[in-house]
XYZ file of N, CA and C in Angstrom:
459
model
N -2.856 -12.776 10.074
C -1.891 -11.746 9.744
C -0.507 -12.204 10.194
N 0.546 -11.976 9.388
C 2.088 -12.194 9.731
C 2.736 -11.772 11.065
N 2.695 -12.108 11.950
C 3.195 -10.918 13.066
C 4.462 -10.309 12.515
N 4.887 -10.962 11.368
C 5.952 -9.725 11.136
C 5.559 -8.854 10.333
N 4.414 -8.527 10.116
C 3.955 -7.373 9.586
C 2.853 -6.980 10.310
N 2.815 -7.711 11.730
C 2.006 -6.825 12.996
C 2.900 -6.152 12.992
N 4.110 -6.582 13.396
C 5.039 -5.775 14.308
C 5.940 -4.125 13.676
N 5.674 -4.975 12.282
C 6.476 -3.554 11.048
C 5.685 -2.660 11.042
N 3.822 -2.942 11.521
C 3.074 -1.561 11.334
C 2.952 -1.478 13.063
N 3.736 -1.829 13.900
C 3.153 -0.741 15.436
C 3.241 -0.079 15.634
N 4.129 1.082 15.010
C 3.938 2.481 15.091
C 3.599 3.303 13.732
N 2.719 2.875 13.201
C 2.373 3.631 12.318
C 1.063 4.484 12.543
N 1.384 5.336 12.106
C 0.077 6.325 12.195
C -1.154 6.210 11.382
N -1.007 5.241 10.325
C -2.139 5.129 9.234
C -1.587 4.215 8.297
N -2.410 3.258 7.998
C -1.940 2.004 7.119
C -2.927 2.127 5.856
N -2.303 1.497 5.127
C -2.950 1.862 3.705
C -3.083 0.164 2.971
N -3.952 -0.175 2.739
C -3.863 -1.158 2.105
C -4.310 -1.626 1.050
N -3.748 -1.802 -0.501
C -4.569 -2.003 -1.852
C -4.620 -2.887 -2.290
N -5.494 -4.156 -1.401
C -6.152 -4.821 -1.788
C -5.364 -6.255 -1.396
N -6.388 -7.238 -2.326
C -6.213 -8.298 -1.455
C -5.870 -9.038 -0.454
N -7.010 -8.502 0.712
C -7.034 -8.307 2.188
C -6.636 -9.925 2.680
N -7.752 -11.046 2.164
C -7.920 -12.425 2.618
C -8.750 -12.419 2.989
N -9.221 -11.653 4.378
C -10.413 -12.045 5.322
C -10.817 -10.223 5.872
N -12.152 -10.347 6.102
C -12.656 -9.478 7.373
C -11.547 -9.393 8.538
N -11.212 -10.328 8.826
C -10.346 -10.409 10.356
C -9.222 -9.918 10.160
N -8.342 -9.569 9.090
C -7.221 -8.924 8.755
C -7.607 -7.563 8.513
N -8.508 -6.926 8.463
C -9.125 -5.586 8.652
C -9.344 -4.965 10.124
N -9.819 -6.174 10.945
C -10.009 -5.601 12.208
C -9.031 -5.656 12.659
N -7.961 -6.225 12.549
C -7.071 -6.303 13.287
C -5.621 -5.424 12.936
N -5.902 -5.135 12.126
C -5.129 -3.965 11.196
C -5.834 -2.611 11.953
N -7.199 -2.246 12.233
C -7.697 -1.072 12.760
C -7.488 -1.119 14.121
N -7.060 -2.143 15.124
C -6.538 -1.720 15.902
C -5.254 -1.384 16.106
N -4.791 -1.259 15.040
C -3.121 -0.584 15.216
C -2.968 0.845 14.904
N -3.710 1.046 14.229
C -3.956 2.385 13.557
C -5.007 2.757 12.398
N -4.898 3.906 12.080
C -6.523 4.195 11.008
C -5.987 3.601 10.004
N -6.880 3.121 9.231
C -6.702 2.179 7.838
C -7.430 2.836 6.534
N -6.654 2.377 5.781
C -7.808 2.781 4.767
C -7.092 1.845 3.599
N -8.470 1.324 2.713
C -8.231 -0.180 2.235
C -9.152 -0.215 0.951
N -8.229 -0.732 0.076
C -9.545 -1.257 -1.015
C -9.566 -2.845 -1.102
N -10.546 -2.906 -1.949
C -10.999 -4.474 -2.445
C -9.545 -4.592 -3.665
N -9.574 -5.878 -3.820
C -8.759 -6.697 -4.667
C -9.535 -7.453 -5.375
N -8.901 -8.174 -6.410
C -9.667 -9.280 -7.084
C -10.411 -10.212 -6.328
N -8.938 -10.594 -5.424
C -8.937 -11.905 -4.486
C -10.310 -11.422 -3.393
N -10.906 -10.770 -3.476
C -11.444 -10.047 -2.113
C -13.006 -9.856 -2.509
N -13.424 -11.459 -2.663
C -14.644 -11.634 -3.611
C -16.098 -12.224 -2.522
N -15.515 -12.162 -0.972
C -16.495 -12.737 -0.311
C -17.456 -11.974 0.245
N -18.599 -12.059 1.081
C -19.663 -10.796 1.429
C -19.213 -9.389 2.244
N -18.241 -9.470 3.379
C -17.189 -9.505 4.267
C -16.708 -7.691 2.970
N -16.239 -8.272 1.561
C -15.510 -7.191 1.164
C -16.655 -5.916 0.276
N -17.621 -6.651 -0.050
C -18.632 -5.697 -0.519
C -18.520 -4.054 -0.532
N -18.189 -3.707 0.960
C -18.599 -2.652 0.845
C -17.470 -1.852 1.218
N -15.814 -2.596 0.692
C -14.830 -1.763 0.545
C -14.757 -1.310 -0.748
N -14.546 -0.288 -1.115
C -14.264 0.822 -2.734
C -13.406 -0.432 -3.178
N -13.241 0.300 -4.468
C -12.151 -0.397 -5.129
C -11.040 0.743 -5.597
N -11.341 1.872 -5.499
C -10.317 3.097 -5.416
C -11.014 4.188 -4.432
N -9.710 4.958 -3.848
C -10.245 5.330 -2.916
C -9.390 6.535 -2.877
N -9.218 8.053 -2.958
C -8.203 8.589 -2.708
C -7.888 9.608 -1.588
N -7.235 9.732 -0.494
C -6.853 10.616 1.007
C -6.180 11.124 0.645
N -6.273 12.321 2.117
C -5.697 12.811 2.088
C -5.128 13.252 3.391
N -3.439 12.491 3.186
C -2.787 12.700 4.606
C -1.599 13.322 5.010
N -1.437 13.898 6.172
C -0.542 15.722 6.390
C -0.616 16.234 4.769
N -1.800 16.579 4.374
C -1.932 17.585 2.802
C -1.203 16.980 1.571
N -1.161 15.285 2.260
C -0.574 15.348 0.596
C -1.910 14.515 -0.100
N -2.361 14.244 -1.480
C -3.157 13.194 -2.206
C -2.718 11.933 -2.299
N -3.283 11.206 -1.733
C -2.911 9.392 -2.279
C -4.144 8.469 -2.702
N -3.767 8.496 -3.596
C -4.796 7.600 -4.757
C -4.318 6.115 -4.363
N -5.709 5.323 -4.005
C -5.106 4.089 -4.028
C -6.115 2.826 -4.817
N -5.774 1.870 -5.450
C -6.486 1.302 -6.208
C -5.635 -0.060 -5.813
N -6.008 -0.955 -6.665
C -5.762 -2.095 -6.754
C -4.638 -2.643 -7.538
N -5.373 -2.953 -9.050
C -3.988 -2.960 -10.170
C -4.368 -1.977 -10.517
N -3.067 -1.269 -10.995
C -2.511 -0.091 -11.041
C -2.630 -0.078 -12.882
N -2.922 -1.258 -13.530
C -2.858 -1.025 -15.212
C -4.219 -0.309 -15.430
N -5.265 -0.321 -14.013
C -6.427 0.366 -14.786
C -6.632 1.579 -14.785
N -5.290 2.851 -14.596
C -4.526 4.062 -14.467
C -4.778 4.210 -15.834
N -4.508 3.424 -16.619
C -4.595 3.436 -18.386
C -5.899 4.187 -18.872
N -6.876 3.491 -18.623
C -8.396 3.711 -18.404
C -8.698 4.957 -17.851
N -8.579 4.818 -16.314
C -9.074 5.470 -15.522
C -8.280 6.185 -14.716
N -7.505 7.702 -14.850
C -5.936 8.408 -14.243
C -6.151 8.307 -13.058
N -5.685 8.717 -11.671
C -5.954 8.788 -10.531
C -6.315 10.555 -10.763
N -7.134 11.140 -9.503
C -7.674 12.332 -9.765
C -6.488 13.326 -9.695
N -6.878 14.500 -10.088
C -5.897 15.403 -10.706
C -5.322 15.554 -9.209
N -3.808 15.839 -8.712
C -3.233 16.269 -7.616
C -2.744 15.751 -6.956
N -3.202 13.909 -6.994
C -2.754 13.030 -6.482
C -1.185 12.684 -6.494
N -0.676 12.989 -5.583
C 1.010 12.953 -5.796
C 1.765 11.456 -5.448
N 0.598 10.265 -4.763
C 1.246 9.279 -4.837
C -0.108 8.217 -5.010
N 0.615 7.139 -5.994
C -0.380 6.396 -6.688
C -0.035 4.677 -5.590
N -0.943 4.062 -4.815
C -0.669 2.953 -4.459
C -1.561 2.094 -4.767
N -0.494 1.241 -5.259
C -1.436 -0.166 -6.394
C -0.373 -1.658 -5.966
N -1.412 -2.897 -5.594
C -0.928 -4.151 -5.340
C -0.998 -5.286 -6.229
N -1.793 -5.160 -7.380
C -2.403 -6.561 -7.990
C -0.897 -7.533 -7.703
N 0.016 -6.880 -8.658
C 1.041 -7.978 -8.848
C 1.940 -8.412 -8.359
N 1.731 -7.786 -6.590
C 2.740 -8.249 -5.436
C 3.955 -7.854 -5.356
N 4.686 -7.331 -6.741
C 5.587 -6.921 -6.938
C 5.978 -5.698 -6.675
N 7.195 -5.739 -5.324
C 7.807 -4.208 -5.088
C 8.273 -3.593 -5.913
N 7.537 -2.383 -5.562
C 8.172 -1.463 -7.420
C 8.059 -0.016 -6.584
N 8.692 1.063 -6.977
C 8.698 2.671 -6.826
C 8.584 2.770 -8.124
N 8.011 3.830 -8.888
C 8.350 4.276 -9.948
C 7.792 6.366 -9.732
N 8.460 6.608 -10.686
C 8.345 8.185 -10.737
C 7.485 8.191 -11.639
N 6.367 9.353 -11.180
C 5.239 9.533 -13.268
C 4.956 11.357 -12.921
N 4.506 11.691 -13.739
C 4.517 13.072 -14.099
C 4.142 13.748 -12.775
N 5.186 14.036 -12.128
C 4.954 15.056 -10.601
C 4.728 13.964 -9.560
N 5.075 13.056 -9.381
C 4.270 11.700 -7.970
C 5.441 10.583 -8.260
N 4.716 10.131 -7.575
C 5.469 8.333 -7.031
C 4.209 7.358 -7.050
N 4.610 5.770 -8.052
C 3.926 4.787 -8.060
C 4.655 3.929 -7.084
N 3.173 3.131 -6.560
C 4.374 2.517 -5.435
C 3.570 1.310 -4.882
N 4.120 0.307 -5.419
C 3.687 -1.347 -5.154
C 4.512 -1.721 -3.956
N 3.548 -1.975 -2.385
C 4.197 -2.031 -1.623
C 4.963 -4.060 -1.858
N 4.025 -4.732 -2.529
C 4.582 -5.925 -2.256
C 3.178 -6.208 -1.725
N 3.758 -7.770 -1.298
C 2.803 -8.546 -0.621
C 3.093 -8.674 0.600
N 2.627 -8.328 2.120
C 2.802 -8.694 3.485
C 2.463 -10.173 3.974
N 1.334 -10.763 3.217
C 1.009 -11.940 3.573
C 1.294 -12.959 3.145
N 0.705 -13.674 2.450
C 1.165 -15.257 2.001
C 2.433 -14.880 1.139
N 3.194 -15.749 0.937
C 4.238 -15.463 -0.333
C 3.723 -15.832 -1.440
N 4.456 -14.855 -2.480
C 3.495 -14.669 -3.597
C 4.534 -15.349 -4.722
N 4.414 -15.979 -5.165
C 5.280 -16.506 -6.119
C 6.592 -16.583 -5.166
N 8.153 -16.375 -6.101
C 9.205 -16.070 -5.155
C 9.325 -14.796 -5.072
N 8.238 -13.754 -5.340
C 8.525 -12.463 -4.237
C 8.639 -12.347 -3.060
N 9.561 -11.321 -2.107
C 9.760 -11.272 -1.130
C 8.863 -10.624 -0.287
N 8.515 -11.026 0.672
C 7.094 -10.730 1.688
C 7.902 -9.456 2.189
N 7.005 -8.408 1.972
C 7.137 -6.891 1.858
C 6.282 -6.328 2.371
N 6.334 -5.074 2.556
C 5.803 -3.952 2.752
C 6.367 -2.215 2.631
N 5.532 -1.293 2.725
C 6.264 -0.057 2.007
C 5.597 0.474 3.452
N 6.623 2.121 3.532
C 6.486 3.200 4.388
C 6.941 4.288 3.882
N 5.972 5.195 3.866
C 5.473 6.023 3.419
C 5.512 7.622 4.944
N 7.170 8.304 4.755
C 7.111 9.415 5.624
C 7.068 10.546 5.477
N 6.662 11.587 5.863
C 5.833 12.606 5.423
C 6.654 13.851 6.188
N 7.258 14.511 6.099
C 8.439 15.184 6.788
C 8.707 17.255 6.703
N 7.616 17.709 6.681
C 7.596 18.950 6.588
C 7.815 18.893 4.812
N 8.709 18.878 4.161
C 8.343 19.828 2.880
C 8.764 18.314 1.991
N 9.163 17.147 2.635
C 9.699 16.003 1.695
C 8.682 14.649 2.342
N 8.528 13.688 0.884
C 8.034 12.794 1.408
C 8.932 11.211 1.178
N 9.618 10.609 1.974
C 9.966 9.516 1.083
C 9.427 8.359 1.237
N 9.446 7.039 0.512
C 8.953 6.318 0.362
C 10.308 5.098 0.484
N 9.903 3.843 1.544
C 11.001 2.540 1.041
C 9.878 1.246 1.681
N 10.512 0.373 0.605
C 9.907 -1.281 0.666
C 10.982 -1.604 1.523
N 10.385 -2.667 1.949
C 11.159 -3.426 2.812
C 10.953 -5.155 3.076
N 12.067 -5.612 3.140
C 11.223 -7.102 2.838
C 11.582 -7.420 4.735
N 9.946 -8.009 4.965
C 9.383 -7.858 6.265
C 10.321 -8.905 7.008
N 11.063 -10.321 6.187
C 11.614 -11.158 6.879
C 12.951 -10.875 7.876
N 13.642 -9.839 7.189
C 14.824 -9.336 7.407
C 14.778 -7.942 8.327
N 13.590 -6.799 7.814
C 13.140 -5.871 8.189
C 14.553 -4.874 7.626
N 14.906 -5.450 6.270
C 15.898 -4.559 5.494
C 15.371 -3.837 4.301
N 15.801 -2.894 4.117
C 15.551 -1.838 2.823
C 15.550 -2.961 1.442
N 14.812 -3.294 0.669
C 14.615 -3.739 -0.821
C 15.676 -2.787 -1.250
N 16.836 -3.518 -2.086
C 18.190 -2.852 -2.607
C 17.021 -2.062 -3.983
N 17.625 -0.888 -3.875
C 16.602 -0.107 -5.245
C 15.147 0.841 -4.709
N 14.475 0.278 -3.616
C 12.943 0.404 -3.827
C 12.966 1.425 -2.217
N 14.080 2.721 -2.898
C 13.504 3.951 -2.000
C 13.539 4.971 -2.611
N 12.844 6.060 -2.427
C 12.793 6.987 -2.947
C 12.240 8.779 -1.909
N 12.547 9.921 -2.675
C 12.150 10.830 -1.763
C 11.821 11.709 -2.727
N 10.850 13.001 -2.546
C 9.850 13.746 -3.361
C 10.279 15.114 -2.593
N 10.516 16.006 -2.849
C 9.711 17.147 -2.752
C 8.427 17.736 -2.720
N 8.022 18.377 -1.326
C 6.400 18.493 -1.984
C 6.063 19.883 -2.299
């Protein structure tokens, strides 16, 4: 794991992760920072990932978060009715987007660098009646110019 994305989740209350973990050992070590909750990825093909979902959806301080992998199989398959934020990784790429009542939201990639995307991560705060959402590229520990956003709930 990056310690700069040990260090970006030490105070988090709950980490979310969609997918392509690498290893078992980036799971345990992610649950000792805080509660996790994680799906499988493509990449996430060894015995180790078996028996993570591949969508999974919580629910945290009352809001719905649907989380899957790639996010194109939304096409197919919607996230369940209520779900107000959709988190999907296939393509590493930091993205927010708005869809009917919610927020899509590609945190990026924390680990290896992924092409020339910027090694990222998203946070996700939950604030009595608003929720907002910002990427951040982990090298700098600066706001992604574009990739924040805030909801009403």
């Amino acid at each position: 794991m990056r310690p700069e994305a040990k260090a970006f989740l030490e105070d988090s209350d709950c980490i979310v992760h969609a997918g392509d973990i690498g290893t078992g050992g980036v799971l345990r070590e992610l649950r000792t920072i805080a509660a996790l909750y994680a799906v499988r990825g493509n990449n996430d093909t060894e015995a180790w990932a078996a028996r993570i979902p591949e969508r999974r959806t919580v629910q945290l301080c009352g809001i719905r978060i649907h989380v899957l992998h790639d996010g194109a199989e939304l096409a197919d398959r919607p996230a369940p009715e209520g779900a107000r934020v959709i988190i999907a990784g296939h393509s590493h790429k930091p993205l927010i987007e708005t869809w009917e009542g919610g927020l899509l939201v590609n945190p990026g990639s924390a680990g290896p660098r992924r092409f020339s995307l910027p090694v990222s991560a998203g946070e996700i705060e939950i604030s009595g009646k608003r929720l907002s959402v910002r990427l951040l590229d982990l090298m700098t520990r600066r706001p992604l110019p574009g990739l924040t956003a805030t909801m009403a709930l």
